[in-house]
mmCIF file of C-alpha atoms in Angstrom:
data_model
loop_
_atom_site.group_PDB
_atom_site.id
_atom_site.type_symbol
_atom_site.label_atom_id
_atom_site.label_comp_id
_atom_site.label_asym_id
_atom_site.label_seq_id
_atom_site.Cartn_x
_atom_site.Cartn_y
_atom_site.Cartn_z
ATOM 1 C CA MET A 772 0.023 -0.104 0.063
ATOM 2 C CA ASN A 773 1.134 3.747 -0.717
ATOM 3 C CA PRO A 774 2.347 5.339 2.361
ATOM 4 C CA LEU A 775 0.545 8.625 1.120
ATOM 5 C CA PHE A 776 -2.603 6.740 1.075
ATOM 6 C CA ALA A 777 -2.060 4.999 4.337
ATOM 7 C CA GLY A 778 -1.467 8.343 6.275
ATOM 8 C CA GLN A 779 -4.992 9.496 4.777
ATOM 9 C CA ASP A 780 -6.545 6.416 5.900
ATOM 10 C CA SER A 781 -5.601 7.024 9.345
ATOM 11 C CA LEU A 782 -6.916 10.550 9.299
ATOM 12 C CA VAL A 783 -10.244 9.485 8.157
ATOM 13 C CA THR A 784 -10.297 6.456 10.618
ATOM 14 C CA GLN A 785 -9.450 8.916 13.507
ATOM 15 C CA ALA A 786 -12.103 11.375 12.232
ATOM 16 C CA ALA A 787 -14.689 8.560 12.282
ATOM 17 C CA ASN A 788 -13.627 7.201 15.793
ATOM 18 C CA ASP A 789 -13.417 10.744 17.446
ATOM 19 C CA PRO A 790 -16.652 12.277 18.419
ATOM 20 C CA ALA A 791 -15.202 15.704 18.267
ATOM 21 C CA LEU A 792 -13.981 15.375 14.719
ATOM 22 C CA GLY A 793 -16.722 13.305 13.290
ATOM 23 C CA GLY A 794 -19.921 15.020 14.546
ATOM 24 C CA VAL A 795 -19.173 17.828 16.906
ATOM 25 C CA GLY A 796 -16.945 19.683 14.522
ATOM 26 C CA PRO A 797 -19.375 19.964 11.542
ATOM 27 C CA PHE A 798 -21.977 20.836 14.126
ATOM 28 C CA LEU A 799 -20.030 23.904 15.323
ATOM 29 C CA ALA A 800 -19.294 24.811 11.788
ATOM 30 C CA GLY A 801 -22.812 24.934 11.115
ATOM 31 C CA ILE A 802 -23.583 27.038 14.194
ATOM 32 C CA VAL A 803 -20.996 29.537 13.073
ATOM 33 C CA ILE A 804 -22.335 29.763 9.499
ATOM 34 C CA VAL A 805 -25.849 30.260 10.928
ATOM 35 C CA ALA A 806 -24.644 32.997 13.316
ATOM 36 C CA VAL A 807 -22.904 34.723 10.613
ATOM 37 C CA LEU A 808 -26.044 34.832 8.255
ATOM 38 C CA ILE A 809 -28.184 36.186 11.126
ATOM 39 C CA GLY A 810 -25.625 38.722 11.885
ATOM 40 C CA VAL A 811 -25.765 39.941 8.248
ATOM 41 C CA ILE A 812 -29.633 40.728 8.634
ATOM 42 C CA PRO A 813 -29.116 43.825 11.110
ATOM 43 C CA TRP A 814 -26.239 45.121 9.035
ATOM 44 C CA ALA A 815 -28.269 44.864 5.835
ATOM 45 C CA ILE A 816 -31.281 46.711 7.599
ATOM 46 C CA ARG A 817 -28.775 49.466 8.681
ATOM 47 C CA ARG A 818 -27.435 49.667 5.166
ATOM 48 C CA ARG A 819 -30.784 50.054 3.705
ATOM 49 C CA ARG A 820 -31.898 52.659 6.013
ATOM 50 C CA THR A 821 -28.863 54.909 4.926
ATOM 51 C CA GLN A 822 -29.920 54.757 1.254
ATOM 52 C CA PRO A 823 -32.260 57.392 -0.105
ATOM 53 C CA ARG A 824 -35.945 56.474 -0.366
ATOM 54 C CA PRO A 825 -37.477 55.616 -3.969
ATOM 55 C CA PRO A 826 -39.290 58.677 -5.459
ATOM 56 C CA LEU A 827 -42.834 59.054 -5.054
ATOM 57 C CA PRO A 828 -45.211 58.859 -8.229
ATOM 58 C CA SER A 829 -45.390 62.911 -7.896
ATOM 59 C CA GLU A 830 -41.587 63.089 -7.939
ATOM 60 C CA GLN A 831 -41.203 61.116 -11.013
ATOM 61 C CA PRO A 832 -39.832 62.931 -14.271
ATOM 62 C CA VAL A 833 -42.659 64.510 -16.461
ATOM 63 C CA ARG A 834 -42.987 63.187 -20.059
ATOM 64 C CA PRO A 835 -41.948 65.776 -22.775
ATOM 65 C CA ALA A 836 -44.977 67.609 -24.497
ATOM 66 C CA GLY A 837 -43.526 67.049 -27.841
ATOM 67 C CA ARG A 838 -41.826 64.204 -29.622
ATOM 68 C CA THR A 839 -38.193 63.819 -29.064
ATOM 69 C CA HIS A 840 -37.322 61.007 -31.527
ATOM 70 C CA ILE A 841 -38.095 61.509 -35.330
ATOM 71 C CA GLU A 842 -37.742 58.613 -37.679
ATOM 72 C CA GLU A 843 -36.827 59.340 -41.220
ATOM 73 C CA THR A 844 -37.333 56.973 -44.260
ATOM 74 C CA ARG A 845 -34.105 56.584 -46.286
ATOM 75 C CA GLU A 846 -34.593 55.888 -50.012
ATOM 76 C CA PRO A 847 -31.836 55.288 -52.486
ATOM 77 C CA GLU A 848 -31.445 57.972 -55.233
ATOM 78 C CA GLY A 849 -31.710 56.175 -58.406
ATOM 79 C CA GLU A 850 -29.393 53.188 -59.171
ATOM 80 C CA SER A 851 -26.302 53.553 -56.993
ATOM 81 C CA PHE A 852 -24.441 50.631 -58.430
ATOM 82 C CA PRO A 853 -23.717 49.924 -62.038
ATOM 83 C CA GLY A 854 -25.362 46.993 -63.738
ATOM 84 C CA ASP A 855 -22.510 45.503 -65.470
ATOM 85 C CA GLY A 856 -20.848 44.262 -62.227
ATOM 86 C CA SER A 857 -18.022 46.869 -62.037
ATOM 87 C CA ARG A 858 -17.165 48.730 -58.872
ATOM 88 C CA LEU A 859 -17.649 52.345 -58.004
ATOM 89 C CA SER A 860 -14.907 54.489 -56.422
ATOM 90 C CA PRO A 861 -15.705 56.521 -53.304
ATOM 91 C CA HIS A 862 -15.741 59.822 -55.286
ATOM 92 C CA GLN A 863 -18.140 58.288 -57.682
ATOM 93 C CA LEU A 864 -20.774 57.482 -55.003
ATOM 94 C CA LYS A 865 -23.768 59.810 -54.422
ATOM 95 C CA SER A 866 -25.084 60.716 -51.186
ATOM 96 C CA HIS A 867 -26.290 58.128 -48.677
ATOM 97 C CA GLY A 868 -29.928 58.433 -49.855
ATOM 98 C CA SER A 869 -31.248 60.553 -46.897
ATOM 99 C CA HIS A 870 -33.891 62.987 -48.128
ATOM 100 C CA PRO A 871 -34.696 66.158 -46.031
ATOM 101 C CA ARG A 872 -38.180 66.712 -44.893
ATOM 102 C CA PRO A 873 -40.376 68.557 -47.204
ATOM 103 C CA GLY A 874 -40.117 72.213 -46.398
ATOM 104 C CA ALA A 875 -36.977 71.848 -44.356
ATOM 105 C CA THR A 876 -33.968 74.074 -44.906
ATOM 106 C CA PRO A 877 -30.836 72.339 -45.853
ATOM 107 C CA PRO A 878 -27.870 72.560 -43.633
ATOM 108 C CA GLU A 879 -25.215 75.090 -44.015
#
């Protein structure tokens, strides 16, 4: 038998035979864990009291009167790619296809 495993077997055997290692030790570890979990509750309550309260419904932000998001439809300006399969250079490309709204002034 391997001496390393023999040493481990003796520790396991001692733990099984000794009531302090076999049953009382895990029981005390469980008591410590439960005590820590119970101690966290008052700490969490104190921490929650220091945080600001949630806003009341009357304190919520007011929705704007007008639209804040405008969607535009983009349409291509004619055929932007040649039909014979050749490529276009960047200086040959037209605009990106966005049309201004009717009646809007063009940007300067």
